[in-house]
PDB file of C-alpha atoms in Angstrom:
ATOM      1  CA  UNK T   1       5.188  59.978 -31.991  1.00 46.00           C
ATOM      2  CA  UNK T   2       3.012  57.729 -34.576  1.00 51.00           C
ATOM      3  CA  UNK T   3      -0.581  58.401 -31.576  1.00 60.00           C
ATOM      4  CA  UNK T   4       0.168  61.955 -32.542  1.00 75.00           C
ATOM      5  CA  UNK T   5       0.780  61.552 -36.503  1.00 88.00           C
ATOM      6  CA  UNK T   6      -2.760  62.170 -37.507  1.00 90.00           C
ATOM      7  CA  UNK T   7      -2.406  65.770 -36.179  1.00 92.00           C
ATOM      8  CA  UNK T   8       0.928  66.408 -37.342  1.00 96.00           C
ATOM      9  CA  UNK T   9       1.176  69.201 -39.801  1.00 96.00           C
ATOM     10  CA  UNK T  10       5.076  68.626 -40.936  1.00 96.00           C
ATOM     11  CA  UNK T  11       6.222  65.651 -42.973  1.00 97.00           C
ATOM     12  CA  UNK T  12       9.472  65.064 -43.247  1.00 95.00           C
ATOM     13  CA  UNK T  13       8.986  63.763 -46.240  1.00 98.00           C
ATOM     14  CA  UNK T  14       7.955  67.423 -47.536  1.00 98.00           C
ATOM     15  CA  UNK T  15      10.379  69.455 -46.566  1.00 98.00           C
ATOM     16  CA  UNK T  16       8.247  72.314 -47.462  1.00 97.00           C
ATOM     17  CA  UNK T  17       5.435  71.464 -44.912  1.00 97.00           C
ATOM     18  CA  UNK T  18       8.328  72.462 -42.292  1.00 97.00           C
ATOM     19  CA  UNK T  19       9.131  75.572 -44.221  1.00 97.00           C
ATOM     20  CA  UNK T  20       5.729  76.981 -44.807  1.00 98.00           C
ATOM     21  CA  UNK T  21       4.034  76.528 -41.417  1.00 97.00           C
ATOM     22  CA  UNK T  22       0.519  76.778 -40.165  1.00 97.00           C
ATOM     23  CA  UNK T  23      -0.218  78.557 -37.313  1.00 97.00           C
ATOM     24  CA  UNK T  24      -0.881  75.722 -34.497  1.00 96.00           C
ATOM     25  CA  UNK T  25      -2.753  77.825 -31.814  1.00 97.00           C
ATOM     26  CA  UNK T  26      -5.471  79.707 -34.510  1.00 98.00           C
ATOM     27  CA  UNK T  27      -8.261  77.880 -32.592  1.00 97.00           C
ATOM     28  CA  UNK T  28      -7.022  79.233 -29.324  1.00 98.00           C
ATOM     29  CA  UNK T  29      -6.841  82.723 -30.599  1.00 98.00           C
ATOM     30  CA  UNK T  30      -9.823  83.215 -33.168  1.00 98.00           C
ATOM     31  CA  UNK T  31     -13.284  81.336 -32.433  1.00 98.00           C
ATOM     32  CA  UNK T  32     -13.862  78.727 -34.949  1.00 98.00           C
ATOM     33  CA  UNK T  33     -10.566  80.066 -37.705  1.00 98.00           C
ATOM     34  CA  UNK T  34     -12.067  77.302 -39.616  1.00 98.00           C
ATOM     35  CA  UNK T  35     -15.858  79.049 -40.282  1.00 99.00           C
ATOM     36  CA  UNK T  36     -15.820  81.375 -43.263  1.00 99.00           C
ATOM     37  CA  UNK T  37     -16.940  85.000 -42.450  1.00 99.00           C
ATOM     38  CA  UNK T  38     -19.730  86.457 -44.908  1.00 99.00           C
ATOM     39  CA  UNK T  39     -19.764  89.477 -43.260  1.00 99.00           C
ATOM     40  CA  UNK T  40     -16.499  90.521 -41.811  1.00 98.00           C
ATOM     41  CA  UNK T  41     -12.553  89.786 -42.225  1.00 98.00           C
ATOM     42  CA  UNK T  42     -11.550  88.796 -38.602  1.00 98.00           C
ATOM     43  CA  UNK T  43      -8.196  87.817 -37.144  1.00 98.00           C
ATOM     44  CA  UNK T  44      -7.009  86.880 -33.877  1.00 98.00           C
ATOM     45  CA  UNK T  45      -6.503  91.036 -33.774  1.00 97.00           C
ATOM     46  CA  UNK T  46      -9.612  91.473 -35.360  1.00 98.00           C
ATOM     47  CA  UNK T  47     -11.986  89.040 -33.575  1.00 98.00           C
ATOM     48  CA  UNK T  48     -15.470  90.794 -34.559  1.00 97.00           C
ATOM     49  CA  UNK T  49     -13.675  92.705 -37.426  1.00 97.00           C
ATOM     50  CA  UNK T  50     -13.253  96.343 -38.371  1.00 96.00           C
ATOM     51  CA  UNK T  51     -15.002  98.321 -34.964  1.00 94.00           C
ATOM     52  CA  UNK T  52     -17.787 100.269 -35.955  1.00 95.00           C
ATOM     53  CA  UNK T  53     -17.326  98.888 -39.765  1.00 95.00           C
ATOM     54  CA  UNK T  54     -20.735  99.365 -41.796  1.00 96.00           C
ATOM     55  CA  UNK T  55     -21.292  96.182 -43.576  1.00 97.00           C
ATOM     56  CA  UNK T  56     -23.897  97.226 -45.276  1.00 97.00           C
ATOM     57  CA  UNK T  57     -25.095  93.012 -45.365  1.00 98.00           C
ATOM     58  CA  UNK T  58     -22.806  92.447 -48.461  1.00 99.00           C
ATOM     59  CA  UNK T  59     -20.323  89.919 -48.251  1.00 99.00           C
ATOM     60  CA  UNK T  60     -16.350  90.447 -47.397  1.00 99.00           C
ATOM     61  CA  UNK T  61     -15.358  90.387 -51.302  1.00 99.00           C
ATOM     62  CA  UNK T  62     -18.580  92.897 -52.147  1.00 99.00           C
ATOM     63  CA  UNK T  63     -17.460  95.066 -49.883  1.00 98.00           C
ATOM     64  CA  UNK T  64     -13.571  94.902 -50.963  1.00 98.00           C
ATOM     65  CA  UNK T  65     -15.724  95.360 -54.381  1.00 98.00           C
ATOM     66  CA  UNK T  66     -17.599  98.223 -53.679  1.00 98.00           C
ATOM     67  CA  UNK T  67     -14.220 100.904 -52.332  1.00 97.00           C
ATOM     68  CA  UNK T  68     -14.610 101.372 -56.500  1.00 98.00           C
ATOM     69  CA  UNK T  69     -18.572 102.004 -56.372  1.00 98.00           C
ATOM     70  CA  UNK T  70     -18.615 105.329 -55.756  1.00 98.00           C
ATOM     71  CA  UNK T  71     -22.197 106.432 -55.687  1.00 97.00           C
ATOM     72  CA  UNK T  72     -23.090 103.071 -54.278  1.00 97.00           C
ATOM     73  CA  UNK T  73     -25.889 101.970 -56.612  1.00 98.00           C
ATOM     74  CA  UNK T  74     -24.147  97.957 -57.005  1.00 98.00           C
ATOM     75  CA  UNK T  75     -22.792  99.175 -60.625  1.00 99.00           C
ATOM     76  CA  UNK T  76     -18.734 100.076 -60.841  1.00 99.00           C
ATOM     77  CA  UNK T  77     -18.613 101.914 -64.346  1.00 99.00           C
ATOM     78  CA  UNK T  78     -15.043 102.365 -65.558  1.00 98.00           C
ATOM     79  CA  UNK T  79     -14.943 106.144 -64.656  1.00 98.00           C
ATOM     80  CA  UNK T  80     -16.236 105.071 -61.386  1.00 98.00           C
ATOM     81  CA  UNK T  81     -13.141 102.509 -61.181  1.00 98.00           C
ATOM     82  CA  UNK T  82     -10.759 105.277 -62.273  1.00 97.00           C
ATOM     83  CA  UNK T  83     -11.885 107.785 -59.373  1.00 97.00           C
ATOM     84  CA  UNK T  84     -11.213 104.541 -57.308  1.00 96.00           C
ATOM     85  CA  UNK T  85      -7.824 104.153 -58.029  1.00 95.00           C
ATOM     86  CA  UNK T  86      -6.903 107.529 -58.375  1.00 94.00           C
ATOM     87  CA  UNK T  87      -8.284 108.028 -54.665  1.00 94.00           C
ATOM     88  CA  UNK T  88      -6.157 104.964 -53.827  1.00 92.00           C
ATOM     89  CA  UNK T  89      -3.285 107.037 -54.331  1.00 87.00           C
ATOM     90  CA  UNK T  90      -2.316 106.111 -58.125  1.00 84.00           C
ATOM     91  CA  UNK T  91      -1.623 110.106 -59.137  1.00 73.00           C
ATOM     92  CA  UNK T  92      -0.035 109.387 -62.642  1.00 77.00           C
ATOM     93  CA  UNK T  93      -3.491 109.510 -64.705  1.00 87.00           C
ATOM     94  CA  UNK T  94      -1.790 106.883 -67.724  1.00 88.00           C
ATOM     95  CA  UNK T  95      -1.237 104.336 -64.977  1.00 89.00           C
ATOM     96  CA  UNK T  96      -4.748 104.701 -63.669  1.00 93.00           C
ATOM     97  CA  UNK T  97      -6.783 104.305 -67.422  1.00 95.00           C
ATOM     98  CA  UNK T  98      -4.108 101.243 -67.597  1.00 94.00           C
ATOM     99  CA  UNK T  99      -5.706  99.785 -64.500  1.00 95.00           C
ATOM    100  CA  UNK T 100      -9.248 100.679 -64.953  1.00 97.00           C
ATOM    101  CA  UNK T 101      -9.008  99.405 -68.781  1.00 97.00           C
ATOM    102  CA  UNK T 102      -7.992  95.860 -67.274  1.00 96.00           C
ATOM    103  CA  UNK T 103      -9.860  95.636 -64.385  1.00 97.00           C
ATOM    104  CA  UNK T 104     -13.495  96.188 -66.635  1.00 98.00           C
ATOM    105  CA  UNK T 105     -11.851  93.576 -69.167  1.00 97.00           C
ATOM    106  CA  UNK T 106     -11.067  91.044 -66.701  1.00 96.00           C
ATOM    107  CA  UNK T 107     -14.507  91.283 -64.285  1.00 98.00           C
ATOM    108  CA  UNK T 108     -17.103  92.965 -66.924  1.00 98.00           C
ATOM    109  CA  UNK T 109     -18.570  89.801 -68.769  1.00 98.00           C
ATOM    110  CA  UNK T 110     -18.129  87.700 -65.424  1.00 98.00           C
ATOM    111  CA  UNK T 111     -20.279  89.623 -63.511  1.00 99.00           C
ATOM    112  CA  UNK T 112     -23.017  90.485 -65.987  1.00 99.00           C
ATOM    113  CA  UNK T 113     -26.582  89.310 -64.300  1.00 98.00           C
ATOM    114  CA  UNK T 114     -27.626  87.864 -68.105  1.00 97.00           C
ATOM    115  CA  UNK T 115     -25.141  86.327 -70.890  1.00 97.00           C
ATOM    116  CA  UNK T 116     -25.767  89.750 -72.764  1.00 97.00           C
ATOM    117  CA  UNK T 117     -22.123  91.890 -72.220  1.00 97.00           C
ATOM    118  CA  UNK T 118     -22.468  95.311 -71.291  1.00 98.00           C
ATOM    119  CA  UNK T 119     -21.311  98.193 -73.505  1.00 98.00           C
ATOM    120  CA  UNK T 120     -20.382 100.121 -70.701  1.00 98.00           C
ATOM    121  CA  UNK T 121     -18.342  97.489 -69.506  1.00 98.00           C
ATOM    122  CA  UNK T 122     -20.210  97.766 -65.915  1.00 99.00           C
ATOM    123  CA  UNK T 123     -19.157  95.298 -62.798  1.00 99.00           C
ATOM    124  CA  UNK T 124     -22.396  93.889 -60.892  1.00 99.00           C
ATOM    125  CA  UNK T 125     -21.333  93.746 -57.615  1.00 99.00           C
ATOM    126  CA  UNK T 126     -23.866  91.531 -56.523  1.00 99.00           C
ATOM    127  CA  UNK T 127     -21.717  88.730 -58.568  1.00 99.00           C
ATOM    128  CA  UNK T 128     -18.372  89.670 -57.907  1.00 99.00           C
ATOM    129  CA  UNK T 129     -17.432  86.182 -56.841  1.00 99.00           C
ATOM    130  CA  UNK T 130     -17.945  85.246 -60.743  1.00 98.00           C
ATOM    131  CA  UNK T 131     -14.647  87.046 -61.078  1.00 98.00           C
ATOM    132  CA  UNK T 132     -12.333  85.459 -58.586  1.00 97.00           C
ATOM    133  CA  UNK T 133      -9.189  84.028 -59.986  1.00 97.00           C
ATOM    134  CA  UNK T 134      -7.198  81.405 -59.397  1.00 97.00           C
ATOM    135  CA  UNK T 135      -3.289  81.129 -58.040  1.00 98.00           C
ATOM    136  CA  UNK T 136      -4.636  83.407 -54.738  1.00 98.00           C
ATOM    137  CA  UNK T 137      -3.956  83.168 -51.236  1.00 98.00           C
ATOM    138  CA  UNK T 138      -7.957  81.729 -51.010  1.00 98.00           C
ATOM    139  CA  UNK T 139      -8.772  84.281 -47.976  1.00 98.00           C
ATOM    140  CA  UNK T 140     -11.954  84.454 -50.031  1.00 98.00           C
ATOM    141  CA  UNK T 141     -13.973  81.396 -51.122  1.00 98.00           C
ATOM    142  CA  UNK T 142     -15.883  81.015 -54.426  1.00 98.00           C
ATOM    143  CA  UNK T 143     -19.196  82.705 -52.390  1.00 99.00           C
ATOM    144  CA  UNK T 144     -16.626  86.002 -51.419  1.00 98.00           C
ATOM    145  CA  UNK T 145     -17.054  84.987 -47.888  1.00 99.00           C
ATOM    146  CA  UNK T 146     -13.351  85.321 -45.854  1.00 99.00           C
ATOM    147  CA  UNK T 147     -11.780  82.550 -45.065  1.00 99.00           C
ATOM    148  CA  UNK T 148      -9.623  83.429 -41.218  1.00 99.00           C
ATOM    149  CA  UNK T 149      -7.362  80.194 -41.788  1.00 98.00           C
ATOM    150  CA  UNK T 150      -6.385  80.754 -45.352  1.00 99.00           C
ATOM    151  CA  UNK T 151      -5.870  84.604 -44.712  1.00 99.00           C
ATOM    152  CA  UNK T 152      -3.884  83.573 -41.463  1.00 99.00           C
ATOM    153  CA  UNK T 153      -1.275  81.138 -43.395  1.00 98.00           C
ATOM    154  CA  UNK T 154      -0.387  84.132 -45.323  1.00 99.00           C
ATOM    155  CA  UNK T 155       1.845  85.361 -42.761  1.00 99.00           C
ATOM    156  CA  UNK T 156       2.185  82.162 -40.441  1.00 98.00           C
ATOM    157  CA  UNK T 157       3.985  80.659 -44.180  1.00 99.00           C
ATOM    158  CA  UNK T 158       5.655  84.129 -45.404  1.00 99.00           C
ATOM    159  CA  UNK T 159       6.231  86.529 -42.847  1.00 98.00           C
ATOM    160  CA  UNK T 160       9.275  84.922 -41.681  1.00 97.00           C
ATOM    161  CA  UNK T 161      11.681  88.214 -41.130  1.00 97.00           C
ATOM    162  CA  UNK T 162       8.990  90.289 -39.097  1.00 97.00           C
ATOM    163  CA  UNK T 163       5.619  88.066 -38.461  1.00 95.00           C
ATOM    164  CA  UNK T 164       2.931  90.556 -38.391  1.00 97.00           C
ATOM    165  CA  UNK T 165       4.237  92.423 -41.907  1.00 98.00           C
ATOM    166  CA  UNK T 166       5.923  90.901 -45.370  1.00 99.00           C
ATOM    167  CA  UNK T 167       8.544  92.052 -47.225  1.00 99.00           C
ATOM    168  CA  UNK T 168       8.391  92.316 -50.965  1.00 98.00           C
ATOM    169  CA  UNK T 169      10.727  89.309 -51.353  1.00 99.00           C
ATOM    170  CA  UNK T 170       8.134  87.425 -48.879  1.00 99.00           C
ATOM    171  CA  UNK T 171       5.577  88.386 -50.950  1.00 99.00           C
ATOM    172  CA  UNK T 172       7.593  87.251 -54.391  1.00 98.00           C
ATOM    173  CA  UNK T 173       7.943  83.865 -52.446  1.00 98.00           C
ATOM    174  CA  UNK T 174       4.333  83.138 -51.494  1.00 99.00           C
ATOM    175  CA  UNK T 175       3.113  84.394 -54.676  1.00 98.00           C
ATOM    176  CA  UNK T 176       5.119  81.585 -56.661  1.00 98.00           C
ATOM    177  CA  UNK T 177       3.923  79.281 -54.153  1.00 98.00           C
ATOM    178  CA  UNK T 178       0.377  80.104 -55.095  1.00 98.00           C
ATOM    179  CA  UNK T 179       0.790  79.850 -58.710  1.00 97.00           C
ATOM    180  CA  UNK T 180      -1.729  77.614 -59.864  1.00 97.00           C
ATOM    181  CA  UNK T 181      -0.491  75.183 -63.044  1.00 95.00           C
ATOM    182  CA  UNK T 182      -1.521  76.423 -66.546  1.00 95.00           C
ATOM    183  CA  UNK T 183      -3.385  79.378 -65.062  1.00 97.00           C
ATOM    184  CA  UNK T 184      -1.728  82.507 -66.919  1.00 96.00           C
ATOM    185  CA  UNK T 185      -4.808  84.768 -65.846  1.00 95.00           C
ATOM    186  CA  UNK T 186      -4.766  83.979 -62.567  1.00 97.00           C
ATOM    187  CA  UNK T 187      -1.063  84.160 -61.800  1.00 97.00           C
ATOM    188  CA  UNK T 188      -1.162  87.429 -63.876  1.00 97.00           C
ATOM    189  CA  UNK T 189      -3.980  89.169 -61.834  1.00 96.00           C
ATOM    190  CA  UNK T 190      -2.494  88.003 -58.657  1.00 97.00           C
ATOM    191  CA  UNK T 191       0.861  89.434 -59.089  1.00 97.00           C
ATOM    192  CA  UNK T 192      -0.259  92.747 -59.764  1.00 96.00           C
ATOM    193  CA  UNK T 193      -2.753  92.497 -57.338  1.00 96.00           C
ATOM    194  CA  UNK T 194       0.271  92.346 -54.824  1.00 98.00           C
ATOM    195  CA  UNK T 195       2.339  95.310 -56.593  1.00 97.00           C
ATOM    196  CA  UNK T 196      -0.354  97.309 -56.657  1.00 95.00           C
ATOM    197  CA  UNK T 197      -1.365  96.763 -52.516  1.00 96.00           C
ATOM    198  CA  UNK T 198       2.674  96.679 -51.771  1.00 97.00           C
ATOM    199  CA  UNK T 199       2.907 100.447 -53.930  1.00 95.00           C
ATOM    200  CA  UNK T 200       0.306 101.726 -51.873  1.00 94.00           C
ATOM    201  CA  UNK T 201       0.609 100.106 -48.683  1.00 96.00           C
ATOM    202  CA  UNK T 202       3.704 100.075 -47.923  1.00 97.00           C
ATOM    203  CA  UNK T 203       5.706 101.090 -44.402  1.00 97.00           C
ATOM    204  CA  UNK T 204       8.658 103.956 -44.061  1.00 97.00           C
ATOM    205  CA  UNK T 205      10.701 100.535 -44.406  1.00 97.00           C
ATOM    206  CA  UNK T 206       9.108  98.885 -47.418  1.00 98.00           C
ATOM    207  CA  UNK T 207       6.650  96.296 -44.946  1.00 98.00           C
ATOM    208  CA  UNK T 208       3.548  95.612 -45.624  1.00 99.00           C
ATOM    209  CA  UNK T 209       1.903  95.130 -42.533  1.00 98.00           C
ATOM    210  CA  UNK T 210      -0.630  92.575 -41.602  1.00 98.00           C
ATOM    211  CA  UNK T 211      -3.462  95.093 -41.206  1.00 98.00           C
ATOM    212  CA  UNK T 212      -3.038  97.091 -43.990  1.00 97.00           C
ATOM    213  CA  UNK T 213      -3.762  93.465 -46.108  1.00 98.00           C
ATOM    214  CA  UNK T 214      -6.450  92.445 -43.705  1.00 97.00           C
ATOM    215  CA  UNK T 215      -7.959  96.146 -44.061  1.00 93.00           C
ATOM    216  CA  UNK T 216      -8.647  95.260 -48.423  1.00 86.00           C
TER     217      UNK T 216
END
């Protein structure tokens, strides 16, 4: 038992390291889980990603990024993120300004190629990894490149009821588990984050299924 301890990934200690586990055979089911993916979100599913996915050379968090770019110049403009979510599925047009208003707020200034704001309250895409937040699942790294391990504990950790999908309890769990300390933004924008992809991507039954959250 101690030859084996330096590869042991429970401590019993921790309780929690036995209730959160990793997935032990990633490396025999994804080639190096450990590499992060500039180009595309891959899964033991998923291996090359999304078939016949354009990737357009921008990294996995641009391209998450640019769903709100409509006419694909590199510049989200708020009416450009409204259209976005309203083709998301968001019909009630009060709680589409609401999310358009905070989304330029929170990722305007941060992703502005000079310290001079924009009055248009534009989103480069080109430096949307200026706006990642904290208390996340980490499936993207500060570069926006996708990280197959982190995404991969999401469900080998959560999904305990169904494996390959995560009930909104599931997802209530790992998002406390996530929350940094003293990071109000970051919990804040994470939590709706989840609401908003469990709304929308939700099963008949209320699941949110592995692909669906691989597929943003």
């Amino acid at each position: 038992m101690a030859s084996d301890s330096f590869m042991a990934t429970e401590a019993s200690g921790a309780p929690v390291t036995a209730e959160r586990k990793v997935n032990l055979n990633l490396q025999d089911q994804l080639e190096k889980p450990y590499l992060p993916r500039a180009l595309v979100a891959v899964d033991p599913s998923n291996p090359h990603g999304t078939k016949g996915h354009d990737n357009r050379n921008l990294s996995v968090l641009q391209q998450h990024a640019s769903f709100f770019d409509r006419n694909k110049d590199g510049i989200i403009y708020p009416w450009e993120t409204y259209q976005g979510f309203r083709a998301l599925g968001f019909g009630r047009i009060i709680r589409s300004i609401f999310l358009t208003v905070g989304t330029s707020l929170l990722l305007s200034y941060a992703t502005q190629p000079s310290w001079i704001p924009s009055p248009l309250f534009s989103i480069h895409v080109k430096n949307i990894h200026k706006g990642k937040h904290g208390s996340d699942t980490e499936s993207f790294d500060t570069e926006g490149r996708f990280e197959p391990s982190k995404f991969e504990a999401i469900f080998s950790k959560y999904a305990r009821t169904y494996g390959n999908a995560l009930t909104w309890e599931e997802i209530r769990t790992m998002h406390k588990a996530n929350t940094n300390l003293s990071d109000p933004i970051g919990r804040i924008s994470a939590s709706l984050e989840w609401r908003l992809l469990h709304s929308i991507g939700k099963d008949e039954n209320g699941l949110l299924n592995r692909e669906i959250v691989r597929g943003v």
